[in-house]
Tab-separated table of C-alpha atoms in Angstrom:
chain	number	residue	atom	x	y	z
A	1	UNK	CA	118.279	76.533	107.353
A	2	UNK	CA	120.599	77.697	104.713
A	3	UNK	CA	124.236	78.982	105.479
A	4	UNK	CA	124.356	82.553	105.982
A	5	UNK	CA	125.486	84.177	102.389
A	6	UNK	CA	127.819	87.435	102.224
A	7	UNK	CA	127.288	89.979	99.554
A	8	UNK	CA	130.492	92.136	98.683
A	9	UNK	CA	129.302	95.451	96.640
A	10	UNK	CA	131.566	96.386	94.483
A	11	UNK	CA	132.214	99.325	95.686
A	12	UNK	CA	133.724	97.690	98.697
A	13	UNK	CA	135.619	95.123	97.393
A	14	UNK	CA	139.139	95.451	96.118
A	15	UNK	CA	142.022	97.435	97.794
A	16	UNK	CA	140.996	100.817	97.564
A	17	UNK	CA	137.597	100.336	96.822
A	18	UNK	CA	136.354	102.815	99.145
A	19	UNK	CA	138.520	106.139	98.394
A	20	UNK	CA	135.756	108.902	97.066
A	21	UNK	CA	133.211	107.128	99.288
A	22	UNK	CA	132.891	110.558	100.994
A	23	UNK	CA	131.567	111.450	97.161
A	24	UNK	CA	128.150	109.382	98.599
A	25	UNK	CA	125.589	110.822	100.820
A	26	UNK	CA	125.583	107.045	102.606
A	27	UNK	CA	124.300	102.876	101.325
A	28	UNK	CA	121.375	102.154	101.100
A	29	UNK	CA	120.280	98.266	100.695
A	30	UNK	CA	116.835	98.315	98.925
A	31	UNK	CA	114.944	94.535	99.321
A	32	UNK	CA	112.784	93.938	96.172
A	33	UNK	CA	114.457	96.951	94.631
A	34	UNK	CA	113.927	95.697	90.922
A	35	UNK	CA	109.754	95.502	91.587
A	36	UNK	CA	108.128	98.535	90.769
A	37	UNK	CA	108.179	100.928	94.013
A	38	UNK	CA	112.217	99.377	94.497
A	39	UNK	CA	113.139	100.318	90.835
A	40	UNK	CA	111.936	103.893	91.044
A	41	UNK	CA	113.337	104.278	94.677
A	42	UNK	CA	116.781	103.176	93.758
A	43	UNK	CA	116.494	105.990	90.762
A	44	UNK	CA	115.681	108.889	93.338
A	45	UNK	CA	118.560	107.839	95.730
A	46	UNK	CA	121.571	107.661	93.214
A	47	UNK	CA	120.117	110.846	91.369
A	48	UNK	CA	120.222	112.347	95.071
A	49	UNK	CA	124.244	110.983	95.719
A	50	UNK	CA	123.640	107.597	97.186
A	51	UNK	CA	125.152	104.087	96.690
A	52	UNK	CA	122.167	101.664	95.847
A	53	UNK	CA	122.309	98.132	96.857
A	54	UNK	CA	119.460	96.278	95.265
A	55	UNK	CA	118.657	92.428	96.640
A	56	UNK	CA	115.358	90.562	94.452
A	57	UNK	CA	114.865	87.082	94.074
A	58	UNK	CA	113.187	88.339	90.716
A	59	UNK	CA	110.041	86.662	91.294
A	60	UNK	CA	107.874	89.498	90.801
A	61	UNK	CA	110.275	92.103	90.157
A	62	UNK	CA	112.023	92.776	86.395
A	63	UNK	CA	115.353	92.816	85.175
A	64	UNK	CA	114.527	95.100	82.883
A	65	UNK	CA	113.680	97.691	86.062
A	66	UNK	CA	116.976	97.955	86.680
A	67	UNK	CA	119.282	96.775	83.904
A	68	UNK	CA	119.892	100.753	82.958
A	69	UNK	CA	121.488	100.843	86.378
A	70	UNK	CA	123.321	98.312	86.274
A	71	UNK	CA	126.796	100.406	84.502
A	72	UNK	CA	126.373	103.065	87.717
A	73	UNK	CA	129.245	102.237	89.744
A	74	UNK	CA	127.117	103.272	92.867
A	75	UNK	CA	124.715	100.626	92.351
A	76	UNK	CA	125.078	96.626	93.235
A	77	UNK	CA	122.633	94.055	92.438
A	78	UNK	CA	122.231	90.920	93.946
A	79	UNK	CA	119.648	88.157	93.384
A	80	UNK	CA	118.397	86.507	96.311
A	81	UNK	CA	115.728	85.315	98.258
A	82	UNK	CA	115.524	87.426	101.108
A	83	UNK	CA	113.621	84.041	103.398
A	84	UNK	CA	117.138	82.445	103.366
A	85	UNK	CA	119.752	84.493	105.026
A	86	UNK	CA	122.361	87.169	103.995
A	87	UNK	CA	124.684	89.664	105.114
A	88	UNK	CA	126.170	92.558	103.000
A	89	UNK	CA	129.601	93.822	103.518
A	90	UNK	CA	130.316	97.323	104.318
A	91	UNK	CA	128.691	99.426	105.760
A	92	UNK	CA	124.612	99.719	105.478
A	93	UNK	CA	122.928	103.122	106.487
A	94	UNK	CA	119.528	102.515	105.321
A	95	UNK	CA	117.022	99.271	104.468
A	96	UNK	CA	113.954	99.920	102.433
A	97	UNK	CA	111.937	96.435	103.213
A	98	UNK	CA	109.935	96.539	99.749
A	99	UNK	CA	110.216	92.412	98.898
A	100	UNK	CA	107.160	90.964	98.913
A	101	UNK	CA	104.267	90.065	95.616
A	102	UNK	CA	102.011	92.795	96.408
A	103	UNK	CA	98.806	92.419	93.931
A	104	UNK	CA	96.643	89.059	94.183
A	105	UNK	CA	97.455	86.883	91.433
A	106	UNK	CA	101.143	87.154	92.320
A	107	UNK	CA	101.004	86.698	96.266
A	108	UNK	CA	98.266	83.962	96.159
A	109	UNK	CA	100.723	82.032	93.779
A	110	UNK	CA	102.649	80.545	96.450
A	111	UNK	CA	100.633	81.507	99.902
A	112	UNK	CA	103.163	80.072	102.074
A	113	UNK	CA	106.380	82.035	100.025
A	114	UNK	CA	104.041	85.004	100.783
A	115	UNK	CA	104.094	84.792	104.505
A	116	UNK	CA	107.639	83.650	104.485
A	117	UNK	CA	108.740	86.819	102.918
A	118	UNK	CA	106.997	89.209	105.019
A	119	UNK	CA	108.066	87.218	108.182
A	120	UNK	CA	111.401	85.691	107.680
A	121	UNK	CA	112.754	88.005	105.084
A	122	UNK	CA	111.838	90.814	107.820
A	123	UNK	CA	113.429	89.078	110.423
A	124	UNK	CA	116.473	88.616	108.373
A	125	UNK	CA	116.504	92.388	106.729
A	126	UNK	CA	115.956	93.643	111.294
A	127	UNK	CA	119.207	91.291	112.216
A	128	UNK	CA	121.183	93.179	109.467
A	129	UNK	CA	119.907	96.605	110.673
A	130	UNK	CA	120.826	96.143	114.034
A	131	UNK	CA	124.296	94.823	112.999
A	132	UNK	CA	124.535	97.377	110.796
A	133	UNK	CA	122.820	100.272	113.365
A	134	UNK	CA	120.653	101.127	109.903
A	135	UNK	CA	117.644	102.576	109.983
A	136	UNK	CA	114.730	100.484	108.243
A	137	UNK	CA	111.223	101.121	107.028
A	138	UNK	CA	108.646	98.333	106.058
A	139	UNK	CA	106.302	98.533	103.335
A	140	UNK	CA	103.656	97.632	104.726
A	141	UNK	CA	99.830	97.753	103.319
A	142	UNK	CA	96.052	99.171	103.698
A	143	UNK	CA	95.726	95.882	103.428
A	144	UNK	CA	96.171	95.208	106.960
A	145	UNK	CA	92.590	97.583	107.175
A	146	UNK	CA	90.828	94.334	105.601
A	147	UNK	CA	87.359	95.177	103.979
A	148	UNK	CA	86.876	98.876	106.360
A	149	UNK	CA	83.837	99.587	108.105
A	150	UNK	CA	85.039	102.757	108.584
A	151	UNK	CA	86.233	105.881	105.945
A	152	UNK	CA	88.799	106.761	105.727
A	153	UNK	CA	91.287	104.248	107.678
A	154	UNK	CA	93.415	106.232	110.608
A	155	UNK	CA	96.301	104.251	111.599
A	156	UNK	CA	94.139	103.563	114.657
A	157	UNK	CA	91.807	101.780	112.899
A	158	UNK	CA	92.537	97.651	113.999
A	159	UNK	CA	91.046	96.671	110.725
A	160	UNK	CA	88.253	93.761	109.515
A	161	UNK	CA	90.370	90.836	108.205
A	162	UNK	CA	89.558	87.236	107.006
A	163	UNK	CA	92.692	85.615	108.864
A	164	UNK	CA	91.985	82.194	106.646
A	165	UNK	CA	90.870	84.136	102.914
A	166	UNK	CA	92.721	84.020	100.014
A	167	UNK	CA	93.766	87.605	100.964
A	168	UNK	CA	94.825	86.398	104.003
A	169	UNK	CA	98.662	85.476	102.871
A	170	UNK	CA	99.349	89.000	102.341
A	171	UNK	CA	97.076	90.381	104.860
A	172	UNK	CA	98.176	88.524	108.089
A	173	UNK	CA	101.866	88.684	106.969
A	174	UNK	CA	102.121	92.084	106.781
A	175	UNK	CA	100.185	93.065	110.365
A	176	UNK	CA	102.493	90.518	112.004
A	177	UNK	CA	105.520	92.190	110.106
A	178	UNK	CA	104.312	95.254	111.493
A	179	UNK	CA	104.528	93.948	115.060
A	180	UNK	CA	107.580	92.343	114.553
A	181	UNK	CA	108.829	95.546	113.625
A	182	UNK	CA	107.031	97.401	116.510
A	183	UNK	CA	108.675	94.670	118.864
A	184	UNK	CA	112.299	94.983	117.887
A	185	UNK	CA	112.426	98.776	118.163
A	186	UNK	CA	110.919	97.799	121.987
A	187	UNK	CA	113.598	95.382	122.558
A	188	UNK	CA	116.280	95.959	120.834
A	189	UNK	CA	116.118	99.590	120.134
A	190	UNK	CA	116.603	99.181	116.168
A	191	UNK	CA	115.746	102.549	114.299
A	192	UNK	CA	112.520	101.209	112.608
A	193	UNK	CA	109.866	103.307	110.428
A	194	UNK	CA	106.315	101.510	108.995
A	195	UNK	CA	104.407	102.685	105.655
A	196	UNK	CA	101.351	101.596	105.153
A	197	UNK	CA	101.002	102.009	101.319
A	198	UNK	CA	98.028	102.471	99.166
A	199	UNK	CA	97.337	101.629	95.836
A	200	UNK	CA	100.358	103.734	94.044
A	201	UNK	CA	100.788	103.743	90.134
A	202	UNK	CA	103.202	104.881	87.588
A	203	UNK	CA	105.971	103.877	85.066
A	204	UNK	CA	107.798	100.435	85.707
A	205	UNK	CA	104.515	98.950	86.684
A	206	UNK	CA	104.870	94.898	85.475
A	207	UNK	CA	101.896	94.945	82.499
A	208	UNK	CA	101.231	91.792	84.056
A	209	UNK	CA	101.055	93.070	87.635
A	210	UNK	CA	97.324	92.038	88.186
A	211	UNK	CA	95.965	95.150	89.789
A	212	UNK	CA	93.292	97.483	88.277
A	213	UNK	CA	95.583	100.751	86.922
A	214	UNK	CA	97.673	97.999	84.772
A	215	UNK	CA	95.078	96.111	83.808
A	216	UNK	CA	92.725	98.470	82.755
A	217	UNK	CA	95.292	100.395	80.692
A	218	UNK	CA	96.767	97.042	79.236
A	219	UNK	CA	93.150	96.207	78.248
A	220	UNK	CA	92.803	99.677	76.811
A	221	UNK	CA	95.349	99.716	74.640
A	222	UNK	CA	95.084	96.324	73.150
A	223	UNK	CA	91.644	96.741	72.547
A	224	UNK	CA	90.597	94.328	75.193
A	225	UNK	CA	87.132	94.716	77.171
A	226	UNK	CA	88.122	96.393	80.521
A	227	UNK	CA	87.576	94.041	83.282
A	228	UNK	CA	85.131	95.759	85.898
A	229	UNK	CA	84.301	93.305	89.071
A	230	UNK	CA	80.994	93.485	91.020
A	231	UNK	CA	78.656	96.506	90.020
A	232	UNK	CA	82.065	98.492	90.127
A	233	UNK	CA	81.032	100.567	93.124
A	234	UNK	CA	83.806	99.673	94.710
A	235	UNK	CA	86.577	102.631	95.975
A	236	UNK	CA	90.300	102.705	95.890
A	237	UNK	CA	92.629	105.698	95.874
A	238	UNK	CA	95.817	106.143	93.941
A	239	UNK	CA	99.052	107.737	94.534
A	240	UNK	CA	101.359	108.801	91.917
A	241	UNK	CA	104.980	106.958	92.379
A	242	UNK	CA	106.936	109.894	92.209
A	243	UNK	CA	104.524	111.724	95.631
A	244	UNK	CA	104.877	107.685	96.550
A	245	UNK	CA	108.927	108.192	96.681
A	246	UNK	CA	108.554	111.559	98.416
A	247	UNK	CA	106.323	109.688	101.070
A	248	UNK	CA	108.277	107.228	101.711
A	249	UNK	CA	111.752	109.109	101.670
A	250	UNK	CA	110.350	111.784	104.288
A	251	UNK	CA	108.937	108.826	106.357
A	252	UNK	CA	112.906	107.663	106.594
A	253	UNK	CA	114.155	110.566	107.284
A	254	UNK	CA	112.318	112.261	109.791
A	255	UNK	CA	113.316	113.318	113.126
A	256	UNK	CA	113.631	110.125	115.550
A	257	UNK	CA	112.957	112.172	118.432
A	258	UNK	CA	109.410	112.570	117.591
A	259	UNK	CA	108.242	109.859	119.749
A	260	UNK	CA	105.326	108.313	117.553
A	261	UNK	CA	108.005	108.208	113.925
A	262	UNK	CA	107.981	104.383	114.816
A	263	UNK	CA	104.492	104.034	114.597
A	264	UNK	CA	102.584	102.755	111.466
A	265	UNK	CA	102.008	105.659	108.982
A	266	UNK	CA	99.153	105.840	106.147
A	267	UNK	CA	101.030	107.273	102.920
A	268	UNK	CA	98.395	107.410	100.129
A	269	UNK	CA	96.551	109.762	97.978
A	270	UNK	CA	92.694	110.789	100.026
A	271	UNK	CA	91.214	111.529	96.685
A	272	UNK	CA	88.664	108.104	96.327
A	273	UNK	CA	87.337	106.543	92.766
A	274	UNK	CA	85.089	104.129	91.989
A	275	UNK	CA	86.077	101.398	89.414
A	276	UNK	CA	83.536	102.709	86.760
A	277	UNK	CA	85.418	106.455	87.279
A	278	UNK	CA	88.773	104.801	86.765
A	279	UNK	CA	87.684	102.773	83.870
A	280	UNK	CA	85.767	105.962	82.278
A	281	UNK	CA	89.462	108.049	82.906
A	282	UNK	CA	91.242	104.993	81.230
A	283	UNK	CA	89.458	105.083	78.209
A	284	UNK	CA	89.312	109.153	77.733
A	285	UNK	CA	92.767	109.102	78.105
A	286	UNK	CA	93.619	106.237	75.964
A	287	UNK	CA	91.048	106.892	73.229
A	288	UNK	CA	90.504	103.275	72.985
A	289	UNK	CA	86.860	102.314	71.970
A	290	UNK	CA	86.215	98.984	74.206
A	291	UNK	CA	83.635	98.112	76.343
A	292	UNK	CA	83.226	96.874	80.028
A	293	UNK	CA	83.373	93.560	80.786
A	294	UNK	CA	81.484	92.491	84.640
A	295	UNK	CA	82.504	89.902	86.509
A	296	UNK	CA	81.419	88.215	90.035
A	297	UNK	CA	83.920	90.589	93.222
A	298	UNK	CA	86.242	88.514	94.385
A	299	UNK	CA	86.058	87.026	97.748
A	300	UNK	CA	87.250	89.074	100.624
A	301	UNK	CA	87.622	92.632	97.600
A	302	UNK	CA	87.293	95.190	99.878
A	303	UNK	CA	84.690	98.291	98.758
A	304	UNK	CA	86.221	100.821	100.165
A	305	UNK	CA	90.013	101.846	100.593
A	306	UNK	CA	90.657	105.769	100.960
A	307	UNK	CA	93.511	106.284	103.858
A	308	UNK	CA	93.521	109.652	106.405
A	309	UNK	CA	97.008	111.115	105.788
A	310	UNK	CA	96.719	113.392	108.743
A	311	UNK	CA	99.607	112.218	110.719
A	312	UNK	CA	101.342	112.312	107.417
A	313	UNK	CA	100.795	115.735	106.830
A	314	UNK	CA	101.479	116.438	110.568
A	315	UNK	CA	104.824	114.596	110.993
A	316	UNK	CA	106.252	115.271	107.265
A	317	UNK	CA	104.413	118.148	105.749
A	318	UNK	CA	103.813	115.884	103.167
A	319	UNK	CA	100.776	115.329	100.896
A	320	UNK	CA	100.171	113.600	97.286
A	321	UNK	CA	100.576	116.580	94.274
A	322	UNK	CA	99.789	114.869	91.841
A	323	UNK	CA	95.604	113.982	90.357
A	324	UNK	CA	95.151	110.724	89.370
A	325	UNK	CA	94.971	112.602	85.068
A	326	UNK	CA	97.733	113.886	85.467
A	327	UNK	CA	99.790	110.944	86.405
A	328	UNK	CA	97.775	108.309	84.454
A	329	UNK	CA	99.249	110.386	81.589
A	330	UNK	CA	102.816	109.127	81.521
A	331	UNK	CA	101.796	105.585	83.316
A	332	UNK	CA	99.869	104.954	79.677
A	333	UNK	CA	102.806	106.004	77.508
A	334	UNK	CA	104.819	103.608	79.608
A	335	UNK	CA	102.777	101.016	79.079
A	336	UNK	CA	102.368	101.896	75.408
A	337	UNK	CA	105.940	101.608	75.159
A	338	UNK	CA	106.330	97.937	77.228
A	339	UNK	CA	103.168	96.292	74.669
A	340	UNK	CA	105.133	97.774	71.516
A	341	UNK	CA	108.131	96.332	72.507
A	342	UNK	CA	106.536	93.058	73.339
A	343	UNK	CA	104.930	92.752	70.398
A	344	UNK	CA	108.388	93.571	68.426
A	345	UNK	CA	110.186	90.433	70.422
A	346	UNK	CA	107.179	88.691	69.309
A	347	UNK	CA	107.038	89.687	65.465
A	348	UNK	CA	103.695	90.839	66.186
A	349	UNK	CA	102.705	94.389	64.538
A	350	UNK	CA	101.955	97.542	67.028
């Protein structure tokens, strides 16, 4: 195993370095903070008075996330692989576990990598924590539901997973994250919190990312057939980032002494689409004048994924404001912006 690496933030190092820190509201190390959710997380928390340090091997997420933070003298980057070990000077208040590929064509990459980061880097981010006496929430998935029989998915639900499907990287490595996390609050008392994310949207999405809001609107606009799979029956729900960020920032801060906080918690929006609807929203909103293009549903695709937010609601008074319209809105001009400048680098013609 590698040596142990040290990460001095600037805003620790030097004599004097930490005179005004009383300026900040507390640190906050954010793993995968240049991928999408990280990018727009480390936003929120410096607008709101916090010091932002942002660790990403940069294998799914972008420089470009986070290069318009790099001149904020509250924020730190660092690239590295969260699998091989690392400790962060300073003091650390919270962790925001967000490192892992997240859509298909990314995690399935490198299968192995994929349950290495949700494992190891876990196991490495939990050791800092309890050094650190942070508090730490996991991103985890509604993955870990598999292909439901039921709808919606409770947190009780135990899920229907292929443990050896080309889901299963992701999958598995997330539910045994989740233990792992569930297990080291048991034993070692660390201050842990678990979000089980559904599909969320919005700017900083990669173009690229693989997943069906990016690819249908990067189809859309460069008058490419949409991409539909199976009969496009299939469900998924969407959450806007910014009700994402509320979701998980309320999840982090609530009150410890409630004595299920440390249990998993669906954050998500309940409101449930078929492809075809998404794909018939896409192209209203874009104006674009494609067609849909059918293809066999993957292996293991699950047809339904709509979460019950109800302990959500209970534990954080908190629920998604935003439709699916509304934010698809500024998610397009995003993208619109990312293919024009693309096609600039390029010397191609918007």
């Amino acid at each position: 195993m590698s040596a142990e690496k040290e990460f001095v933030p600037p805003f620790v190092s030097g004599a004097g370095a930490l005179s005004g820190a009383q300026a900040y509201r507390r640190t906050v190390l954010i793993a995968g903070g240049a991928g999408f959710i990280g990018s727009n997380l480390s936003r929120r928390l410096l607008a709101q008075g916090d010091r932002v340090i942002c660790i990403d091997n940069l294998e799914t997420g972008r420089s470009a996330n986070i290069e318009g933070l790099i001149p904020n003298p509250g924020f730190a980057f660092f690239l590295h692989d969260i699998v091989e070990p690392f400790t962060v000077k300073g003091p650390v208040d919270r962790i925001y576990n967000l490192a892992c590929p997240a859509s298909p064509p990314k995690y399935q990459r490198d299968p192995v990598h994929t349950l290495k980061t949700s494992f190891i880097g876990a196991l490495n981010l939990l050791a800092i924590a309890e050094k650190k006496n942070a508090r730490i929430l996991q991103s985890s998935t509604s993955e870990v539901y598999g292909d439901p029989d039921i709808s919606p998915q409770p947190e009780s639900y135990r899920g229907l997973v292929n443990t050896v499907g080309p889901r299963a990287c992701y999958d598995e490595g997330k539910r045994a994250t989740e233990t792992l996390f569930y297990e080291s609050h048991r034993q070692t008392h660390v201050d842990v919190r678990i979000a089980r994310i559904f599909n969320t949207y919005g700017p900083r999405m990669d173009p690229e990312d693989g997943r069906v809001v990016s690819n249908f609107v990067v189809q859309a606009l460069t008058g490419q057939p949409l991409t539909v799979y199976g009969e496009g029956e299939q469900t998924r729900s969407f959450c806007y980032i910014e009700d994402m960020l509320d979701g998980l920032t309320s999840l982090m801060e609530a009150d410890e002494l409630e004595p299920t906080i440390f249990d998993p918690m669906n954050l998500g929006n309940p409101h449930e689409f078929t492809m075809l609807e998404l794909a018939d929203l896409v192209l209203h909103l874009t104006g674009a004048k494609v067609k849909r293009e059918f293809h066999p549903l993957p292996k293991d695709d699950p047809l339904q994924r709509r979460p019950d937010i109800t302990r959500a609601k209970t534990l954080l008074g908190w629920e998604p404001k935003v439709p699916l319209h509304d934010g698809l809105i500024p998610t397009i001009e995003y993208f619109r912006e990312e293919i024009d400048m693309a096609q600039q680098r390029i010397g191609g013609v918007a």
